[in-house]
Coordinates of C-alpha atoms in Angstrom, one line a residue:
M80 CA 65.0 92.7 93.7
R81 CA 64.7 91.2 97.1
Y82 CA 66.8 92.7 100.0
I83 CA 69.0 89.6 100.4
E84 CA 69.9 89.6 96.7
Q85 CA 70.8 93.3 96.8
M86 CA 72.9 92.8 99.9
K87 CA 74.8 89.9 98.4
A88 CA 75.6 91.8 95.2
S89 CA 76.8 94.9 97.0
S90 CA 78.8 92.9 99.5
K91 CA 80.6 91.1 96.7
I92 CA 81.4 94.4 95.1
K93 CA 82.7 95.9 98.4
W94 CA 84.8 93.0 99.6
Y95 CA 85.6 90.7 96.7
D96 CA 86.5 90.9 93.1
S97 CA 83.0 91.1 91.7
D98 CA 82.0 90.0 88.3
P99 CA 79.9 92.2 86.1
S100 CA 76.7 90.4 86.9
D101 CA 76.9 91.7 90.5
I102 CA 77.0 95.3 89.2
Q103 CA 74.2 94.6 86.6
K104 CA 72.0 93.5 89.5
L105 CA 72.3 97.0 91.1
V106 CA 72.0 99.3 88.1
E107 CA 69.1 100.5 86.0
K108 CA 69.2 100.7 82.3
G109 CA 69.5 104.3 81.2
S110 CA 71.0 106.7 78.6
G111 CA 74.1 107.6 80.7
N112 CA 77.4 105.8 81.0
K113 CA 77.8 106.2 84.7
Q114 CA 75.4 105.5 87.6
L115 CA 75.2 106.4 91.2
Y116 CA 74.0 103.9 93.7
V117 CA 73.5 104.8 97.4
E118 CA 72.9 102.0 100.0
V119 CA 71.8 102.7 103.6
V120 CA 72.0 99.9 106.2
T121 CA 71.0 100.1 109.9
Y122 CA 72.2 97.7 112.6
G123 CA 70.7 97.4 116.0
A124 CA 73.2 96.7 118.8
K125 CA 72.8 96.3 122.5
D126 CA 75.5 98.0 124.6
S127 CA 74.8 97.3 128.3
Q128 CA 71.2 98.3 128.9
I129 CA 71.1 101.1 126.3
P130 CA 70.1 100.1 122.7
K131 CA 72.3 101.7 120.1
W132 CA 71.9 102.1 116.3
K133 CA 74.7 101.9 113.8
N134 CA 74.1 103.2 110.4
K135 CA 76.2 102.8 107.2
V136 CA 75.8 104.7 104.0
S137 CA 77.7 103.4 101.0
I138 CA 78.1 105.5 97.8
F139 CA 78.9 103.6 94.6
V140 CA 79.6 104.9 91.1
F141 CA 79.5 102.4 88.3
D142 CA 80.8 102.6 84.8
L143 CA 78.0 101.1 82.8
E144 CA 80.0 100.7 79.5
L145 CA 82.7 98.7 81.2
T146 CA 80.5 97.2 83.9
R147 CA 82.9 98.1 86.7
L148 CA 83.1 100.0 90.0
L149 CA 84.6 103.5 89.6
Y150 CA 84.1 104.8 93.1
L151 CA 83.1 103.5 96.6
N152 CA 83.1 105.4 99.9
E153 CA 81.4 104.3 103.1
F154 CA 80.3 106.4 106.1
E155 CA 79.3 105.0 109.5
Y156 CA 77.4 107.0 112.1
N157 CA 75.4 106.3 115.3
C158 CA 71.9 107.6 115.8
D159 CA 68.3 106.6 115.7
P160 CA 67.6 105.4 112.1
R161 CA 64.5 107.6 112.0
D162 CA 66.6 110.7 112.3
S163 CA 66.3 111.8 108.7
N164 CA 68.3 115.0 109.3
A165 CA 71.4 113.0 110.2
L166 CA 70.9 110.7 107.2
E167 CA 70.6 113.8 104.9
K168 CA 73.8 115.3 106.3
V169 CA 75.7 112.1 105.8
I170 CA 74.5 111.7 102.3
H171 CA 75.2 115.3 101.5
Y172 CA 78.7 115.0 103.0
G173 CA 79.3 111.8 101.0
L174 CA 78.2 113.4 97.7
N175 CA 80.5 116.3 98.4
Q176 CA 83.4 113.9 98.9
L177 CA 82.5 112.3 95.6
K178 CA 82.4 115.7 93.9
D179 CA 85.8 116.6 95.4
E180 CA 87.2 113.3 94.2
L181 CA 86.1 114.0 90.7
G182 CA 87.6 117.5 90.9
Q183 CA 84.5 119.5 90.3

């Protein structure tokens, strides 16, 4: 899938009432009935003379049988997008939030 198609589908799911076709664009066929989808987006922004980076991690869980969104949480942080340690910490934190939400 092209980047723009993925962004359109995930944006509709986040901000509008999405139809099942948007979810179907983001999931893979598999044997389970739920699927995790993690989206990472980085924005470059100039603030005065110092360039800044804004990063956003979105964690989705889809119900594949009903083709609907079960869970969505988003996390924003500022740092160089090449900082893989920061990204790892944010994803780890987000997955722990999901785990707490599910009560496990």
